[in-house]
mmCIF file of C-alpha atoms in Angstrom:
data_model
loop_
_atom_site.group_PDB
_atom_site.id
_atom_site.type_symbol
_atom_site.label_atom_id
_atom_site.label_comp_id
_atom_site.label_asym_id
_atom_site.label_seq_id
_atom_site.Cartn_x
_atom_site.Cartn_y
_atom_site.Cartn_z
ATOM 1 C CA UNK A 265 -34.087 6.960 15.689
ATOM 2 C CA UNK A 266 -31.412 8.427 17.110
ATOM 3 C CA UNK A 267 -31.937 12.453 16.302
ATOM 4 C CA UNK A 268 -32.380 15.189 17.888
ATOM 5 C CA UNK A 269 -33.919 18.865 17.603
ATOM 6 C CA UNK A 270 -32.199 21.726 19.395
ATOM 7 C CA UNK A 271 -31.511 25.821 19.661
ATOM 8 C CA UNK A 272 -27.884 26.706 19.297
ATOM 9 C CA UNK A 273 -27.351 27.473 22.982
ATOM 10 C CA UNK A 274 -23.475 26.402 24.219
ATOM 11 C CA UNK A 275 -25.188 24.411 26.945
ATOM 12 C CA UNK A 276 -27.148 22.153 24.424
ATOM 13 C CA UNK A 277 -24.415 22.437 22.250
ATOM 14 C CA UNK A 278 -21.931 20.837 24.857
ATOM 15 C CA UNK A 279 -24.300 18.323 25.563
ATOM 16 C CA UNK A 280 -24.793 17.115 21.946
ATOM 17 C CA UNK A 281 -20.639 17.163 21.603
ATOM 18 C CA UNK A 282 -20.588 15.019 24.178
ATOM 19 C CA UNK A 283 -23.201 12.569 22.826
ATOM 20 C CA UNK A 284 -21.073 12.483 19.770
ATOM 21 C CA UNK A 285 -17.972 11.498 21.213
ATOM 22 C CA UNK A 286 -19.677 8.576 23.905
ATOM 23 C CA UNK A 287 -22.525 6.664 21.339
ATOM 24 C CA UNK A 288 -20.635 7.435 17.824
ATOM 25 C CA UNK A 289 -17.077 7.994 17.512
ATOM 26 C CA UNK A 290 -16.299 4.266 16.462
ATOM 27 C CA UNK A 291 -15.354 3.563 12.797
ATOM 28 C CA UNK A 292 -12.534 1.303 11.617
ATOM 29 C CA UNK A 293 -10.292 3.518 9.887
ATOM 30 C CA UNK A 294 -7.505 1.084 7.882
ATOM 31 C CA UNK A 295 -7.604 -2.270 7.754
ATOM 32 C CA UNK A 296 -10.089 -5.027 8.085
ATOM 33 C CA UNK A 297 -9.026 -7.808 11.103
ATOM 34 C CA UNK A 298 -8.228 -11.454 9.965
ATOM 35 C CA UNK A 299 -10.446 -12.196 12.815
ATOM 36 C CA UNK A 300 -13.497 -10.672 11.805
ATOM 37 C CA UNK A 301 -12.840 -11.612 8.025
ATOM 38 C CA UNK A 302 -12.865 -15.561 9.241
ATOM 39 C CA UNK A 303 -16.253 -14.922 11.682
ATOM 40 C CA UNK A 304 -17.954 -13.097 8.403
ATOM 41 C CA UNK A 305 -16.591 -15.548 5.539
ATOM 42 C CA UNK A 306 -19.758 -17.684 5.752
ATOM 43 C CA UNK A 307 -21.779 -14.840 4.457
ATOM 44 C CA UNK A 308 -19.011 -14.405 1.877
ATOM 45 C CA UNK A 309 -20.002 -16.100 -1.662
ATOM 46 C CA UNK A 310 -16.849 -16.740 -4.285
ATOM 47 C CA UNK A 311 -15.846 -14.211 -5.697
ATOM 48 C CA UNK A 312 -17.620 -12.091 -3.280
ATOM 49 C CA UNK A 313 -15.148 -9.169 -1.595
ATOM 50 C CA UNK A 314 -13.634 -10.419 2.073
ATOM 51 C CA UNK A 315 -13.495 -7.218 3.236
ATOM 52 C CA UNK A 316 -16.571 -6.539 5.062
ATOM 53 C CA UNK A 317 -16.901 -2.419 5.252
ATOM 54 C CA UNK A 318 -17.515 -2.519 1.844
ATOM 55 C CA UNK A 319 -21.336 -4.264 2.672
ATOM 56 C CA UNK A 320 -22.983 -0.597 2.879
ATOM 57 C CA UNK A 321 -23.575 -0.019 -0.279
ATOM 58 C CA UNK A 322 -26.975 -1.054 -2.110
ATOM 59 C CA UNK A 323 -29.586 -0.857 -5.168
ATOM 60 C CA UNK A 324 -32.402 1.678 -5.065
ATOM 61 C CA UNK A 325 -35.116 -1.168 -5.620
ATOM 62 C CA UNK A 326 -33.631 -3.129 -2.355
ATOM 63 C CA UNK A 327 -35.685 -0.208 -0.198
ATOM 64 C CA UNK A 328 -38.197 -1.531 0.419
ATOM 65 C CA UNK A 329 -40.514 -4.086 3.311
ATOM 66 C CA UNK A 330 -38.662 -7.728 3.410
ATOM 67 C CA UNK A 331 -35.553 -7.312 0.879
ATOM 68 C CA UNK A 332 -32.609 -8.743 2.651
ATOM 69 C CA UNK A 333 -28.835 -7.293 2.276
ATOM 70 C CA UNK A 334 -25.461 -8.459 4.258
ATOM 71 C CA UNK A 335 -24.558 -5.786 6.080
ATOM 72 C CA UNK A 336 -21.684 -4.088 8.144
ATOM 73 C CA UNK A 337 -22.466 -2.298 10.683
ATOM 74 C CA UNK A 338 -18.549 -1.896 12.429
ATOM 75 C CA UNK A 339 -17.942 -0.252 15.701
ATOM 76 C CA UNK A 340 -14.041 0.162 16.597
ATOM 77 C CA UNK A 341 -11.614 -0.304 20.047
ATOM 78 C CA UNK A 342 -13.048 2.590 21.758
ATOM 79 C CA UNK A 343 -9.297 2.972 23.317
ATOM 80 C CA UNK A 344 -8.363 3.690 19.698
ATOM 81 C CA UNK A 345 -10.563 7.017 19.053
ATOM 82 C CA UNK A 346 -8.395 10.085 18.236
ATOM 83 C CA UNK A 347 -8.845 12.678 20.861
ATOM 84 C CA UNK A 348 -11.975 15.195 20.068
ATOM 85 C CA UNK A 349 -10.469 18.703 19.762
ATOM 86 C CA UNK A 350 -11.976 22.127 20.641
ATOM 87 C CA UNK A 351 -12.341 24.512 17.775
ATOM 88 C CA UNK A 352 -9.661 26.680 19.489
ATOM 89 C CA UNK A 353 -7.097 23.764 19.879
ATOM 90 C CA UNK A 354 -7.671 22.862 15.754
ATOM 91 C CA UNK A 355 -7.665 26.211 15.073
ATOM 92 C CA UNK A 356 -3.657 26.267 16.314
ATOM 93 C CA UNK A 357 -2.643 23.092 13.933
ATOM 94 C CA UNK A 358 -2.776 23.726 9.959
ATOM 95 C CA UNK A 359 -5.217 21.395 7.927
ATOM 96 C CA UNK A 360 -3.129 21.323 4.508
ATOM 97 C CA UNK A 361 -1.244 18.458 2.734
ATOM 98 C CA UNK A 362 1.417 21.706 2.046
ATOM 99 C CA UNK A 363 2.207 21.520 5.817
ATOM 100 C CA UNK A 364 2.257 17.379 6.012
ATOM 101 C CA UNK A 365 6.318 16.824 6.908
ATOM 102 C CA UNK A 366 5.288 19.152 9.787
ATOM 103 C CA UNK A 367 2.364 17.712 10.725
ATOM 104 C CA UNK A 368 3.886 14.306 11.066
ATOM 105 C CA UNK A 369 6.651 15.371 12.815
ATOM 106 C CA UNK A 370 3.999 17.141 14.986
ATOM 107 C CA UNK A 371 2.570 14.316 15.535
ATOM 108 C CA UNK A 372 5.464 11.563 16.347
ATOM 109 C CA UNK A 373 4.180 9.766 12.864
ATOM 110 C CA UNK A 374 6.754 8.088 10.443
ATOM 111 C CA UNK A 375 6.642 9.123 7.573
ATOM 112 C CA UNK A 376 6.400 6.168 5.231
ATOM 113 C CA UNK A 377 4.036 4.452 7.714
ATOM 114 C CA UNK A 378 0.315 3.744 7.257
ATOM 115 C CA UNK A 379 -0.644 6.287 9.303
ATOM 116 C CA UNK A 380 1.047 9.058 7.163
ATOM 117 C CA UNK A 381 -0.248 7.917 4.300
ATOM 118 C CA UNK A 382 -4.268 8.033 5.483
ATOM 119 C CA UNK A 383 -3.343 11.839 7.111
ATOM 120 C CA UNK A 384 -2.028 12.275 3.322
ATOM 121 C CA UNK A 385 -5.554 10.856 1.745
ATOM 122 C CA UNK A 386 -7.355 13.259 4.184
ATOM 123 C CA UNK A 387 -5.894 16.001 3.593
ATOM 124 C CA UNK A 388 -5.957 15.814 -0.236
ATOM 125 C CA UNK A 389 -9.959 14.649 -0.020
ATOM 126 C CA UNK A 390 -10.573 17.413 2.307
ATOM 127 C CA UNK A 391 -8.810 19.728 -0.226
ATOM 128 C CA UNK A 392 -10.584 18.300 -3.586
ATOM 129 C CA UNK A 393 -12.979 20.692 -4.969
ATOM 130 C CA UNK A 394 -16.799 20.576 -4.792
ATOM 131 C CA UNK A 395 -18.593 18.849 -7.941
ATOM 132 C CA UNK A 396 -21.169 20.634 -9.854
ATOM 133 C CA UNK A 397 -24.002 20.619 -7.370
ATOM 134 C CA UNK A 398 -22.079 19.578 -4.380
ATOM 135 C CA UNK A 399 -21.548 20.723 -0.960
ATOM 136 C CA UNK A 400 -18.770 19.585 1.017
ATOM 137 C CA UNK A 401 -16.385 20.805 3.792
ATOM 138 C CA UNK A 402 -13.945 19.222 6.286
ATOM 139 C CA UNK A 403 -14.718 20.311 10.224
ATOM 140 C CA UNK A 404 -11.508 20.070 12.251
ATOM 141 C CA UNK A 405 -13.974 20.320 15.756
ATOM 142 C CA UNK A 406 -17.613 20.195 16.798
ATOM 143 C CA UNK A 407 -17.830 23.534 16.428
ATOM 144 C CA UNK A 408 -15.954 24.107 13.391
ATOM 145 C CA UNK A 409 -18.962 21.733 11.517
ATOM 146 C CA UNK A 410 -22.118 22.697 13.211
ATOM 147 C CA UNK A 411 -20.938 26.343 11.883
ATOM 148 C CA UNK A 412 -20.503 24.679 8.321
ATOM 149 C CA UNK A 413 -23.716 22.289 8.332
ATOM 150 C CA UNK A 414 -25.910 25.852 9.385
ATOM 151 C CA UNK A 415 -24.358 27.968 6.533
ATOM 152 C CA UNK A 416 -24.525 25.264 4.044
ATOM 153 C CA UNK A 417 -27.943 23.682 4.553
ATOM 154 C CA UNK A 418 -29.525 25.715 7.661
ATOM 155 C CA UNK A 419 -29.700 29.685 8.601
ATOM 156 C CA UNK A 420 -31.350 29.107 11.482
ATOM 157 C CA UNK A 421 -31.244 26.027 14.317
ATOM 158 C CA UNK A 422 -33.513 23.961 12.770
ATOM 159 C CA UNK A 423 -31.309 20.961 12.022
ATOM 160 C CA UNK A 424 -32.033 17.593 12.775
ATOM 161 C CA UNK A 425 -29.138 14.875 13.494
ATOM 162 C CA UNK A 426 -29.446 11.345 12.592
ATOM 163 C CA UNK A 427 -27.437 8.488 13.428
ATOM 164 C CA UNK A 428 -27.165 4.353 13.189
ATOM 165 C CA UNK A 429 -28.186 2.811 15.953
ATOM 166 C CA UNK A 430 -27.807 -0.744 16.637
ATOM 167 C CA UNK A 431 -30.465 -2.126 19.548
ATOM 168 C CA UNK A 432 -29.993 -5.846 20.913
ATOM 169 C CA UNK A 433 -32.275 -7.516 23.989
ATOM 170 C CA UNK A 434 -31.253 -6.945 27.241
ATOM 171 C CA UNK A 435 -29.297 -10.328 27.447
ATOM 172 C CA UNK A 436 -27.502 -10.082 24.262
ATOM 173 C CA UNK A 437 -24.451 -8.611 23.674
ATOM 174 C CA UNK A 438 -24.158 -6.464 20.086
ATOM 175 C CA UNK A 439 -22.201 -8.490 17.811
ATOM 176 C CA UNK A 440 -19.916 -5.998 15.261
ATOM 177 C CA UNK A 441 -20.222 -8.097 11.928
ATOM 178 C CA UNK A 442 -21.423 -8.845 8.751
ATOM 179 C CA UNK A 443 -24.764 -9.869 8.960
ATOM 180 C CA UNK A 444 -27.886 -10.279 7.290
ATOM 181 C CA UNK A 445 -30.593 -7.826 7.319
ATOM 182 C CA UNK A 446 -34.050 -7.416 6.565
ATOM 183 C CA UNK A 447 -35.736 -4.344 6.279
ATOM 184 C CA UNK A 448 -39.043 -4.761 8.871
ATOM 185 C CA UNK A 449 -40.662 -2.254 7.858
ATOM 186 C CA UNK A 450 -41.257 0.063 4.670
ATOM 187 C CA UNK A 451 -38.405 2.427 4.719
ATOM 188 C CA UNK A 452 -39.600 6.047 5.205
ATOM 189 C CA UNK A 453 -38.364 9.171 2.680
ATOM 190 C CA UNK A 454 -37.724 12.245 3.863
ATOM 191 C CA UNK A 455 -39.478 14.973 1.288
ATOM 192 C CA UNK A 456 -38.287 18.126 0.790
ATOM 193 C CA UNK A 457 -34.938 18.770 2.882
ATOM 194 C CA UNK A 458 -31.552 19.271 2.383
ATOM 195 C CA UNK A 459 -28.851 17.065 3.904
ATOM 196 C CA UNK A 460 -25.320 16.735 4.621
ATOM 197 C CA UNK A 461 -23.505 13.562 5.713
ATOM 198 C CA UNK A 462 -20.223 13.662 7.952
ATOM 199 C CA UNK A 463 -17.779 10.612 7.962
ATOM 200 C CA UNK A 464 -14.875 10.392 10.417
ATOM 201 C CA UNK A 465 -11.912 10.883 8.336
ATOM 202 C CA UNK A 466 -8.464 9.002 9.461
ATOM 203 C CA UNK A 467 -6.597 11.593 11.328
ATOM 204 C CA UNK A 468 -4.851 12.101 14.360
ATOM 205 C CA UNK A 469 -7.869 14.182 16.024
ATOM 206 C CA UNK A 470 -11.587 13.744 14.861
ATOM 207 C CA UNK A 471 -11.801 15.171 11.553
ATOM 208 C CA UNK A 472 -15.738 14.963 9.603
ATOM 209 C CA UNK A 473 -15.786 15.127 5.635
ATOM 210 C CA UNK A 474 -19.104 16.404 5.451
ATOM 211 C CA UNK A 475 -21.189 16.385 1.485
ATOM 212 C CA UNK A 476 -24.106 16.506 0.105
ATOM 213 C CA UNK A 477 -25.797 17.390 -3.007
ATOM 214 C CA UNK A 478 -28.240 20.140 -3.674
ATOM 215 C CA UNK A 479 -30.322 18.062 -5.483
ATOM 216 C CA UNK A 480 -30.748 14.626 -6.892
ATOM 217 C CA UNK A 481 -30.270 12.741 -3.427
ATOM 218 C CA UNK A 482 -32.894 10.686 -1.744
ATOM 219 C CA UNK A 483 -32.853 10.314 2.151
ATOM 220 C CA UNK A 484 -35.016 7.248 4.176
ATOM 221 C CA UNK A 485 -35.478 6.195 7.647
ATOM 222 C CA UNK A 486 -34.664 2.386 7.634
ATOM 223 C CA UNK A 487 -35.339 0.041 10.280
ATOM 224 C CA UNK A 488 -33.801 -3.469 10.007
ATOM 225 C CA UNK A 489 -33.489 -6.724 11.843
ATOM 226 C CA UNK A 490 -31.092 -9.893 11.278
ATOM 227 C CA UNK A 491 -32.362 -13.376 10.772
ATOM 228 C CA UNK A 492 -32.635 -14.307 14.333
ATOM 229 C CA UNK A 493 -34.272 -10.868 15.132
ATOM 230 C CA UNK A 494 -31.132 -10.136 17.965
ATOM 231 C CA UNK A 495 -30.200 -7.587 16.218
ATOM 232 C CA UNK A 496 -32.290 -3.916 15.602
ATOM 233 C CA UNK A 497 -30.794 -1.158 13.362
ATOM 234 C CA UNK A 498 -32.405 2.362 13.481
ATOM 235 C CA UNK A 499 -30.799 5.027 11.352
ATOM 236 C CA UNK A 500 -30.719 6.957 7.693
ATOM 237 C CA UNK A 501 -29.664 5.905 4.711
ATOM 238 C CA UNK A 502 -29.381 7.622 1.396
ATOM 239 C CA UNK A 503 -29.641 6.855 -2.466
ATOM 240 C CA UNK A 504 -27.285 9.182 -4.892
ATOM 241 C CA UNK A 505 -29.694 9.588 -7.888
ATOM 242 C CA UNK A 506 -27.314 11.118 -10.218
ATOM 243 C CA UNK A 507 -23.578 9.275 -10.731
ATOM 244 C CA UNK A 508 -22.873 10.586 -13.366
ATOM 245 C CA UNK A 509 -20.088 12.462 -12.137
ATOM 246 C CA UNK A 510 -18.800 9.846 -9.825
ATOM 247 C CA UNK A 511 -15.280 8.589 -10.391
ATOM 248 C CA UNK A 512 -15.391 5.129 -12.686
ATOM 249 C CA UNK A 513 -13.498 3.620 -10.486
ATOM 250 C CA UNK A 514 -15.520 4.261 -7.314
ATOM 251 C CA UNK A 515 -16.154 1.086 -5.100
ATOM 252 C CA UNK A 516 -19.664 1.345 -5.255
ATOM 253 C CA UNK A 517 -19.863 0.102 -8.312
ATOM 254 C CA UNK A 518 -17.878 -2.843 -7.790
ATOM 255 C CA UNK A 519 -20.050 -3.986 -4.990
ATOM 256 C CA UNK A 520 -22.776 -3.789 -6.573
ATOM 257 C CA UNK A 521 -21.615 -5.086 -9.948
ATOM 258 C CA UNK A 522 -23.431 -2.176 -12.466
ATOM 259 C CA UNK A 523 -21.798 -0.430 -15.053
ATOM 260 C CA UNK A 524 -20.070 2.721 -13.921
ATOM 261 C CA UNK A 525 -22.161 5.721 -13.652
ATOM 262 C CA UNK A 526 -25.248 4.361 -14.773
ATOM 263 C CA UNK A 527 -27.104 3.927 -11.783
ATOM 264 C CA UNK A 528 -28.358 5.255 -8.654
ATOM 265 C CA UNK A 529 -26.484 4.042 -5.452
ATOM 266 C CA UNK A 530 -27.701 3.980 -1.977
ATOM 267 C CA UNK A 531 -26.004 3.502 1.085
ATOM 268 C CA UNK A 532 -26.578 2.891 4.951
ATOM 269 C CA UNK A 533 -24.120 4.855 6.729
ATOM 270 C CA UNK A 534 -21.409 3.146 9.805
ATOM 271 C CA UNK A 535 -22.167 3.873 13.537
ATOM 272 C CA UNK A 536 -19.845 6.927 13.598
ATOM 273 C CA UNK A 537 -21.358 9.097 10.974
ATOM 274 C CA UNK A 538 -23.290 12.072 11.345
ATOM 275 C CA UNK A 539 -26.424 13.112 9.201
ATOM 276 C CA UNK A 540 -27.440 16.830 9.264
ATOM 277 C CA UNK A 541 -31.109 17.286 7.701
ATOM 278 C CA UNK A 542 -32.913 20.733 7.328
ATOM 279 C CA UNK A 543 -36.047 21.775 5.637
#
């Protein structure tokens, strides 16, 4: 498990940034390749959805020894990252869809082009106001969301960080697709703690939309391994008890084909994302 247990010293703190950046900075932000949608389409059942990303999402009574889900654990062209800003550098750019002509201008970004519109989408998401019972926050650096994570969840340094981890054999090569996984052994809950998780939001700099709920969310260490047993994932995932407040239209629901709202959803998280936990 990929986690760690610190004091808030700027040495350890520099260290852990750079972690980060190296081992987890890596999501697909747009678009699914045609290439990767051909190497996954034999996992892919009619009707099924092509686009792979969407294979995180799964039922509460999957969690447990032997069940078996398609999964997509994506890692993206490293030479594509955005650039990691310091807190003072993000502090010097605004972070508001009010300012977005600027900011694209800033940027050299057209502004009917892809790009513009996902800056748009993160801006307005990291805008949206908490739900009943929600926490959430956008951090514009490192810094910016360990402050957040320790006021929301944490007053002191007690935090721990969790992470996906994908392990292959020494001559293997990890392969970035959809595949089939078992879970090898009982998935573990964690009791009693509170929990935030971060996603990398598309943006022109690393940008983490970072939620949880205060109560009514289940979190589990998972380990899982694909049909020819190349393939080892290590990492969290987490089961939303309560939808009732989701959107109807939420993807979640799709994938998994139950009524809107009705029932819990759980979900492993891509290599990228952050999970803070705190008791």
């Amino acid at each position: 498990m990929a986690s760690l247990r610190f004091s808030v010293t700027f040495h350890t703190f520099l260290l852990f940034s750079l972690w980060v950046v190296e081992a987890h900075t890596s999501r697909k932000l747009l678009s699914t390749n045609e290439q990767e949608v051909q190497n996954n389409s034999h996992l892919l059942k009619d009707g099924e959805f092509e686009d792979p990303t969407l294979y995180m999402f799964f039922k509460i009574n999957d969690l447990k020894l032997g069940s078996k889900l398609p999964i997509y654990f994506n890692k993206n062209d490293l030479r594509k990252v955005p650039p990691l800003l310091t807190r003072q550098e993000a502090d010097l750019i605004p972070f508001t869809k009010s300012k977005l002509d600027f900011l694209l201008n800033h940027f050299s970004i057209p502004r009917d082009s892809p790009q513009a519109k996902a800056m748009k989408e993160t801006l307005v998401r990291c805008n949206y106001k908490a739900i009943e019972g929600e926490y959430k926050f956008c951090g514009t650096s490192l810094e910016s969301m360990l402050d957040l994570v320790k006021k929301t969840i944490a007053s002191n340094a007690d935090l721990r960080v969790m992470t996906t981890k994908i392990m292959v054999p020494a001559q293997h090569t990890i392969n970035y697709a959809l595949h089939n996984y078992t879970f090898s052994e009982a998935p573990k809950e964690l009791i009693g703690i509170k929990m935030l998780g971060c996603h990398r939001m598309p943006y022109p700099y690393v940008v983490y939309y970072c939620h949880g709920h205060k109560i009514g969310t289940k979190v589990f260490e998972v380990n899982l391994v694909t049909d020819d047993g190349k393939h080892r994932v290590v990492g969290p995932a987490v089961c939303h008890m309560n939808t009732s407040m989701w959107n109807v239209d939420h993807e979640a629901f799709k994938v998994l084909k139950i009524e809107p709202r009705s029932a819990p959803v759980c979900h492993f998280f891509p290599l990228d994302n952050i999970v803070w936990v705190a008791k």
